[in-house]
PDB file of C-alpha atoms and ligand atoms in Angstrom:
ATOM      1  CA  MET D 130     124.444 148.839 -74.840  1.00 44.00           C
ATOM      2  CA  SER D 131     127.632 149.836 -76.564  1.00 44.00           C
ATOM      3  CA  THR D 132     130.720 148.309 -75.026  1.00 45.00           C
ATOM      4  CA  GLU D 133     132.959 151.028 -76.423  1.00 47.00           C
ATOM      5  CA  HIS D 134     132.368 153.320 -73.496  1.00 52.00           C
ATOM      6  CA  HIS D 135     133.339 150.569 -71.137  1.00 48.00           C
ATOM      7  CA  ASP D 136     136.487 149.084 -72.552  1.00 49.00           C
ATOM      8  CA  HIS D 137     138.608 152.031 -71.612  1.00 49.00           C
ATOM      9  CA  ASP D 138     139.484 154.122 -68.605  1.00 49.00           C
ATOM     10  CA  HIS D 139     136.558 153.210 -66.389  1.00 47.00           C
ATOM     11  CA  ALA D 140     138.445 149.952 -65.969  1.00 44.00           C
ATOM     12  CA  THR D 141     141.135 151.809 -64.052  1.00 43.00           C
ATOM     13  CA  THR D 142     138.683 153.281 -61.582  1.00 43.00           C
ATOM     14  CA  PHE D 143     140.382 151.987 -58.477  1.00 45.00           C
ATOM     15  CA  GLN D 144     139.856 155.290 -56.692  1.00 51.00           C
ATOM     16  CA  PRO D 145     136.531 157.060 -56.336  1.00 48.00           C
ATOM     17  CA  ASP D 146     135.944 159.676 -59.022  1.00 53.00           C
ATOM     18  CA  GLU D 147     136.039 163.366 -58.302  1.00 57.00           C
ATOM     19  CA  GLU D 148     132.431 163.488 -57.089  1.00 57.00           C
ATOM     20  CA  ASP D 149     133.539 160.884 -54.549  1.00 58.00           C
ATOM     21  CA  SER D 150     130.874 158.423 -55.585  1.00 69.00           C
ATOM     22  CA  LEU D 151     130.562 155.946 -58.430  1.00 73.00           C
ATOM     23  CA  GLY D 152     128.293 156.918 -61.298  1.00 78.00           C
ATOM     24  CA  PHE D 153     126.118 154.685 -63.438  1.00 81.00           C
ATOM     25  CA  TYR D 154     128.822 153.895 -66.007  1.00 76.00           C
ATOM     26  CA  ALA D 155     131.480 153.143 -63.393  1.00 79.00           C
ATOM     27  CA  ILE D 156     129.169 150.700 -61.612  1.00 84.00           C
ATOM     28  CA  ALA D 157     128.057 149.127 -64.909  1.00 84.00           C
ATOM     29  CA  GLU D 158     131.690 148.727 -65.981  1.00 82.00           C
ATOM     30  CA  MET D 159     132.647 147.034 -62.711  1.00 84.00           C
ATOM     31  CA  ALA D 160     129.704 144.659 -62.976  1.00 87.00           C
ATOM     32  CA  VAL D 161     130.544 143.679 -66.573  1.00 86.00           C
ATOM     33  CA  ARG D 162     134.261 143.354 -65.827  1.00 85.00           C
ATOM     34  CA  GLU D 163     133.672 141.135 -62.795  1.00 86.00           C
ATOM     35  CA  LEU D 164     131.238 138.982 -64.754  1.00 87.00           C
ATOM     36  CA  LEU D 165     133.731 138.546 -67.644  1.00 87.00           C
ATOM     37  CA  CYS D 166     136.444 137.486 -65.188  1.00 86.00           C
ATOM     38  CA  GLU D 167     134.088 135.190 -63.286  1.00 86.00           C
ATOM     39  CA  ARG D 168     133.004 133.428 -66.487  1.00 87.00           C
ATOM     40  CA  GLY D 169     136.624 133.011 -67.529  1.00 87.00           C
ATOM     41  CA  LEU D 170     136.170 135.145 -70.663  1.00 85.00           C
ATOM     42  CA  MET D 171     138.844 137.594 -69.598  1.00 82.00           C
ATOM     43  CA  GLU D 172     141.577 137.667 -66.994  1.00 83.00           C
ATOM     44  CA  ALA D 173     141.936 140.658 -64.720  1.00 79.00           C
ATOM     45  CA  GLY D 174     145.514 141.115 -65.956  1.00 84.00           C
ATOM     46  CA  GLU D 175     144.432 141.514 -69.572  1.00 84.00           C
ATOM     47  CA  LEU D 176     142.766 144.833 -68.890  1.00 81.00           C
ATOM     48  CA  HIS D 177     145.815 146.067 -67.072  1.00 82.00           C
ATOM     49  CA  GLN D 178     148.057 145.023 -69.969  1.00 85.00           C
ATOM     50  CA  ALA D 179     145.839 146.816 -72.475  1.00 80.00           C
ATOM     51  CA  LEU D 180     145.949 149.977 -70.385  1.00 80.00           C
ATOM     52  CA  GLU D 181     149.719 149.729 -70.071  1.00 84.00           C
ATOM     53  CA  TRP D 182     149.961 149.509 -73.853  1.00 82.00           C
ATOM     54  CA  TYR D 183     147.938 152.705 -74.270  1.00 80.00           C
ATOM     55  CA  ASP D 184     150.088 154.331 -71.604  1.00 80.00           C
ATOM     56  CA  ARG D 185     153.232 153.352 -73.482  1.00 83.00           C
ATOM     57  CA  ILE D 186     152.159 154.647 -76.898  1.00 82.00           C
ATOM     58  CA  GLY D 187     151.259 158.069 -75.437  1.00 88.00           C
ATOM     59  CA  PRO D 188     150.619 160.896 -77.915  1.00 94.00           C
ATOM     60  CA  GLY D 189     153.631 160.017 -80.096  1.00 93.00           C
ATOM     61  CA  GLN D 190     151.609 158.471 -82.917  1.00 94.00           C
ATOM     62  CA  GLY D 191     149.413 161.556 -83.156  1.00 97.00           C
ATOM     63  CA  ALA D 192     152.437 163.868 -83.144  1.00 97.00           C
ATOM     64  CA  ALA D 193     154.078 161.896 -85.952  1.00 96.00           C
ATOM     65  CA  VAL D 194     150.904 162.061 -88.034  1.00 97.00           C
ATOM     66  CA  VAL D 195     150.543 165.826 -87.518  1.00 98.00           C
ATOM     67  CA  ALA D 196     154.202 166.550 -88.339  1.00 98.00           C
ATOM     68  CA  ARG D 197     153.887 164.473 -91.497  1.00 97.00           C
ATOM     69  CA  ALA D 198     150.764 166.397 -92.503  1.00 97.00           C
ATOM     70  CA  TRP D 199     152.632 169.671 -91.981  1.00 98.00           C
ATOM     71  CA  THR D 200     155.379 168.590 -94.354  1.00 97.00           C
ATOM     72  CA  ASP D 201     153.518 166.481 -96.905  1.00 97.00           C
ATOM     73  CA  THR D 202     150.599 168.155 -98.695  1.00 96.00           C
ATOM     74  CA  ARG D 203     149.351 164.942-100.238  1.00 97.00           C
ATOM     75  CA  PHE D 204     149.235 163.210 -96.860  1.00 97.00           C
ATOM     76  CA  LYS D 205     147.552 166.215 -95.224  1.00 97.00           C
ATOM     77  CA  GLU D 206     144.818 166.228 -97.843  1.00 98.00           C
ATOM     78  CA  LYS D 207     144.217 162.547 -97.157  1.00 97.00           C
ATOM     79  CA  LEU D 208     144.341 162.994 -93.367  1.00 97.00           C
ATOM     80  CA  VAL D 209     141.704 165.729 -93.419  1.00 98.00           C
ATOM     81  CA  ASN D 210     139.408 164.278 -96.087  1.00 98.00           C
ATOM     82  CA  ARG D 211     139.898 160.519 -95.718  1.00 97.00           C
ATOM     83  CA  PRO D 212     141.350 160.088 -92.221  1.00 97.00           C
ATOM     84  CA  MET D 213     140.691 156.345 -92.055  1.00 96.00           C
ATOM     85  CA  GLU D 214     142.785 155.837 -95.214  1.00 95.00           C
ATOM     86  CA  ALA D 215     145.531 157.957 -93.696  1.00 96.00           C
ATOM     87  CA  MET D 216     145.471 155.756 -90.576  1.00 95.00           C
ATOM     88  CA  ASP D 217     145.725 152.644 -92.751  1.00 94.00           C
ATOM     89  CA  GLU D 218     148.725 154.149 -94.502  1.00 92.00           C
ATOM     90  CA  TYR D 219     150.321 154.699 -91.093  1.00 88.00           C
ATOM     91  CA  GLY D 220     149.402 151.247 -89.826  1.00 90.00           C
ATOM     92  CA  ILE D 221     147.352 152.712 -86.984  1.00 90.00           C
ATOM     93  CA  ALA D 222     144.402 150.481 -86.159  1.00 89.00           C
ATOM     94  CA  MET D 223     141.290 152.448 -85.196  1.00 89.00           C
ATOM     95  CA  GLY D 224     139.131 149.351 -84.722  1.00 85.00           C
ATOM     96  CA  GLN D 225     135.417 150.125 -85.031  1.00 87.00           C
ATOM     97  CA  VAL D 226     135.989 153.784 -84.287  1.00 92.00           C
ATOM     98  CA  GLN D 227     135.533 156.459 -86.962  1.00 96.00           C
ATOM     99  CA  LEU D 228     138.188 159.168 -86.866  1.00 97.00           C
ATOM    100  CA  TYR D 229     137.600 162.770 -87.884  1.00 97.00           C
ATOM    101  CA  VAL D 230     140.496 165.179 -88.273  1.00 98.00           C
ATOM    102  CA  VAL D 231     139.601 168.826 -87.731  1.00 98.00           C
ATOM    103  CA  GLU D 232     142.066 171.367 -89.033  1.00 98.00           C
ATOM    104  CA  ASN D 233     142.891 174.592 -87.233  1.00 98.00           C
ATOM    105  CA  THR D 234     143.235 177.549 -89.574  1.00 97.00           C
ATOM    106  CA  ALA D 235     143.634 181.313 -89.347  1.00 96.00           C
ATOM    107  CA  GLN D 236     139.824 181.546 -89.101  1.00 98.00           C
ATOM    108  CA  LEU D 237     138.978 178.469 -87.044  1.00 98.00           C
ATOM    109  CA  HIS D 238     140.112 176.884 -83.788  1.00 98.00           C
ATOM    110  CA  ASN D 239     138.893 173.375 -82.918  1.00 98.00           C
ATOM    111  CA  VAL D 240     138.656 171.792 -79.484  1.00 98.00           C
ATOM    112  CA  VAL D 241     137.553 168.265 -78.564  1.00 98.00           C
ATOM    113  CA  VAL D 242     135.497 166.904 -75.687  1.00 98.00           C
ATOM    114  CA  CYS D 243     133.433 163.848 -74.810  1.00 96.00           C
ATOM    115  CA  THR D 244     130.465 165.336 -72.974  1.00 96.00           C
ATOM    116  CA  LEU D 245     129.204 161.895 -71.961  1.00 92.00           C
ATOM    117  CA  CYS D 246     132.404 160.388 -70.551  1.00 88.00           C
ATOM    118  CA  SER D 247     135.923 160.256 -71.959  1.00 90.00           C
ATOM    119  CA  CYS D 248     135.940 159.060 -75.581  1.00 93.00           C
ATOM    120  CA  TYR D 249     139.262 159.928 -77.133  1.00 93.00           C
ATOM    121  CA  PRO D 250     141.448 158.827 -80.084  1.00 94.00           C
ATOM    122  CA  ARG D 251     143.530 156.477 -77.924  1.00 92.00           C
ATOM    123  CA  ALA D 252     145.346 154.824 -80.820  1.00 92.00           C
ATOM    124  CA  LEU D 253     146.824 158.259 -81.570  1.00 95.00           C
ATOM    125  CA  LEU D 254     147.052 159.913 -78.156  1.00 96.00           C
ATOM    126  CA  GLY D 255     147.208 157.148 -75.557  1.00 93.00           C
ATOM    127  CA  ILE D 256     145.179 157.492 -72.366  1.00 91.00           C
ATOM    128  CA  PRO D 257     143.257 160.739 -71.856  1.00 94.00           C
ATOM    129  CA  PRO D 258     144.354 163.076 -69.061  1.00 94.00           C
ATOM    130  CA  ASP D 259     142.247 163.303 -65.899  1.00 93.00           C
ATOM    131  CA  TRP D 260     141.023 166.804 -66.688  1.00 96.00           C
ATOM    132  CA  TYR D 261     139.579 165.555 -70.005  1.00 97.00           C
ATOM    133  CA  LYS D 262     137.405 163.141 -68.040  1.00 94.00           C
ATOM    134  CA  SER D 263     136.351 165.687 -65.432  1.00 95.00           C
ATOM    135  CA  ARG D 264     132.771 166.887 -65.302  1.00 93.00           C
ATOM    136  CA  ASN D 265     134.095 170.429 -65.070  1.00 95.00           C
ATOM    137  CA  TYR D 266     135.808 170.254 -68.483  1.00 97.00           C
ATOM    138  CA  ARG D 267     133.052 168.226 -70.153  1.00 96.00           C
ATOM    139  CA  ALA D 268     130.326 170.652 -69.199  1.00 95.00           C
ATOM    140  CA  ARG D 269     132.139 173.954 -69.386  1.00 97.00           C
ATOM    141  CA  VAL D 270     134.057 173.606 -72.650  1.00 97.00           C
ATOM    142  CA  VAL D 271     130.736 173.342 -74.467  1.00 97.00           C
ATOM    143  CA  ALA D 272     129.113 176.272 -72.659  1.00 97.00           C
ATOM    144  CA  GLU D 273     132.085 178.642 -72.557  1.00 97.00           C
ATOM    145  CA  PRO D 274     134.925 177.297 -74.737  1.00 98.00           C
ATOM    146  CA  ARG D 275     136.882 180.561 -74.861  1.00 98.00           C
ATOM    147  CA  ALA D 276     136.929 180.858 -71.068  1.00 97.00           C
ATOM    148  CA  VAL D 277     138.080 177.252 -70.676  1.00 97.00           C
ATOM    149  CA  LEU D 278     140.786 177.681 -73.324  1.00 98.00           C
ATOM    150  CA  ALA D 279     141.990 180.821 -71.566  1.00 97.00           C
ATOM    151  CA  GLU D 280     142.466 178.755 -68.402  1.00 97.00           C
ATOM    152  CA  PHE D 281     144.868 176.594 -70.440  1.00 97.00           C
ATOM    153  CA  GLY D 282     146.660 179.796 -71.413  1.00 97.00           C
ATOM    154  CA  THR D 283     145.147 179.731 -74.896  1.00 97.00           C
ATOM    155  CA  VAL D 284     143.555 183.026 -75.824  1.00 97.00           C
ATOM    156  CA  ILE D 285     141.688 182.831 -79.117  1.00 96.00           C
ATOM    157  CA  PRO D 286     141.094 186.205 -80.783  1.00 95.00           C
ATOM    158  CA  ASP D 287     137.441 187.191 -81.233  1.00 95.00           C
ATOM    159  CA  THR D 288     137.991 187.236 -84.991  1.00 95.00           C
ATOM    160  CA  LYS D 289     138.561 183.481 -84.947  1.00 97.00           C
ATOM    161  CA  GLU D 290     135.693 181.006 -84.656  1.00 98.00           C
ATOM    162  CA  VAL D 291     135.932 178.364 -81.903  1.00 98.00           C
ATOM    163  CA  ARG D 292     134.282 175.043 -82.683  1.00 98.00           C
ATOM    164  CA  VAL D 293     133.743 172.343 -80.049  1.00 98.00           C
ATOM    165  CA  HIS D 294     133.526 168.716 -81.213  1.00 98.00           C
ATOM    166  CA  ASP D 295     131.718 166.181 -79.052  1.00 97.00           C
ATOM    167  CA  SER D 296     133.147 162.672 -79.326  1.00 95.00           C
ATOM    168  CA  THR D 297     131.078 159.524 -79.026  1.00 91.00           C
ATOM    169  CA  ALA D 298     131.685 155.813 -78.676  1.00 88.00           C
ATOM    170  CA  ASP D 299     131.955 155.447 -82.478  1.00 91.00           C
ATOM    171  CA  LEU D 300     133.394 158.795 -83.420  1.00 95.00           C
ATOM    172  CA  ARG D 301     136.664 160.402 -82.315  1.00 96.00           C
ATOM    173  CA  TYR D 302     138.303 163.680 -83.236  1.00 98.00           C
ATOM    174  CA  LEU D 303     141.913 164.690 -83.686  1.00 98.00           C
ATOM    175  CA  VAL D 304     142.801 168.362 -83.964  1.00 98.00           C
ATOM    176  CA  LEU D 305     145.331 169.157 -86.673  1.00 98.00           C
ATOM    177  CA  PRO D 306     147.019 172.238 -85.203  1.00 98.00           C
ATOM    178  CA  GLU D 307     148.421 175.054 -87.310  1.00 98.00           C
ATOM    179  CA  ARG D 308     152.118 174.735 -88.059  1.00 98.00           C
ATOM    180  CA  PRO D 309     153.855 177.494 -86.087  1.00 97.00           C
ATOM    181  CA  ALA D 310     155.446 180.350 -87.993  1.00 95.00           C
ATOM    182  CA  GLY D 311     159.221 180.243 -88.251  1.00 95.00           C
ATOM    183  CA  THR D 312     159.461 176.457 -88.600  1.00 97.00           C
ATOM    184  CA  GLN D 313     159.816 176.312 -92.400  1.00 94.00           C
ATOM    185  CA  ASP D 314     163.278 174.752 -92.204  1.00 95.00           C
ATOM    186  CA  TRP D 315     162.514 172.274 -89.426  1.00 97.00           C
ATOM    187  CA  GLU D 316     162.879 168.527 -89.892  1.00 96.00           C
ATOM    188  CA  VAL D 317     159.814 166.312 -89.377  1.00 96.00           C
ATOM    189  CA  ALA D 318     161.170 164.878 -86.116  1.00 96.00           C
ATOM    190  CA  ALA D 319     161.727 168.336 -84.651  1.00 97.00           C
ATOM    191  CA  LEU D 320     158.264 169.423 -85.749  1.00 98.00           C
ATOM    192  CA  ALA D 321     156.756 166.354 -84.079  1.00 97.00           C
ATOM    193  CA  GLY D 322     158.397 167.526 -80.860  1.00 97.00           C
ATOM    194  CA  LEU D 323     156.178 170.621 -80.928  1.00 97.00           C
ATOM    195  CA  VAL D 324     153.001 168.595 -81.213  1.00 98.00           C
ATOM    196  CA  THR D 325     151.849 167.804 -77.694  1.00 97.00           C
ATOM    197  CA  ARG D 326     148.799 165.871 -76.580  1.00 97.00           C
ATOM    198  CA  ASP D 327     147.018 169.081 -75.594  1.00 98.00           C
ATOM    199  CA  THR D 328     147.571 170.680 -78.996  1.00 98.00           C
ATOM    200  CA  MET D 329     145.813 167.694 -80.587  1.00 98.00           C
ATOM    201  CA  ILE D 330     142.880 168.020 -78.167  1.00 98.00           C
ATOM    202  CA  GLY D 331     142.878 171.706 -79.047  1.00 98.00           C
ATOM    203  CA  VAL D 332     143.262 173.232 -75.593  1.00 98.00           C
ATOM    204  CA  THR D 333     146.693 174.616 -76.477  1.00 98.00           C
ATOM    205  CA  VAL D 334     148.523 175.543 -79.677  1.00 98.00           C
ATOM    206  CA  PRO D 335     152.070 174.476 -80.596  1.00 97.00           C
ATOM    207  CA  SER D 336     154.826 177.020 -80.205  1.00 92.00           C
ATOM    208  CA  PRO D 337     158.538 176.637 -80.971  1.00 87.00           C
TER     209      PRO D 337
HETATM  210 FE1   FE A  86     133.354 158.455 -73.658  1.00 79.48          FE
END
């Protein structure tokens, strides 16, 4: 069994999930975590510290990467075509996880989900929001992406294709949003301020 699905948020499941009962993965995670602590291989505090670290980084790394791509053609080409090299250049450790960067264009809008659980590019975005982990989002964004996006206030014109990307334990997606019109003269730091977590999941688009 892959451990990747179990080294993240399930560890924080101190409250029952939204269905008000623990699922297979939550129970499996608790069993493995308790065993690791019992055998002295890990201390309970270590998990908490790791989660705090993810909490602290937030989506800032992702925003910096996107703003750089908007202002540096060479870097953007690398980010889209050789994302792992781009991460190396930025000193962002992806571990065993393969990153894919999907670029929004005038013809294409990308949105990311993990239909199985909550896989997410944590090194870039921090801890995923609760709605990302919800069964509602996971099931519906695949079946009716335009309707789900509209609930986030994002209306994609019919002329534009919507593509949904399903993450896995080994494979994570980052959406590279379109740079908003009217920001030609903006500095990188100001541009990064437009790039929110949700724009990099693809449920919203940046606007000045
Ligand atoms: Fe997952």
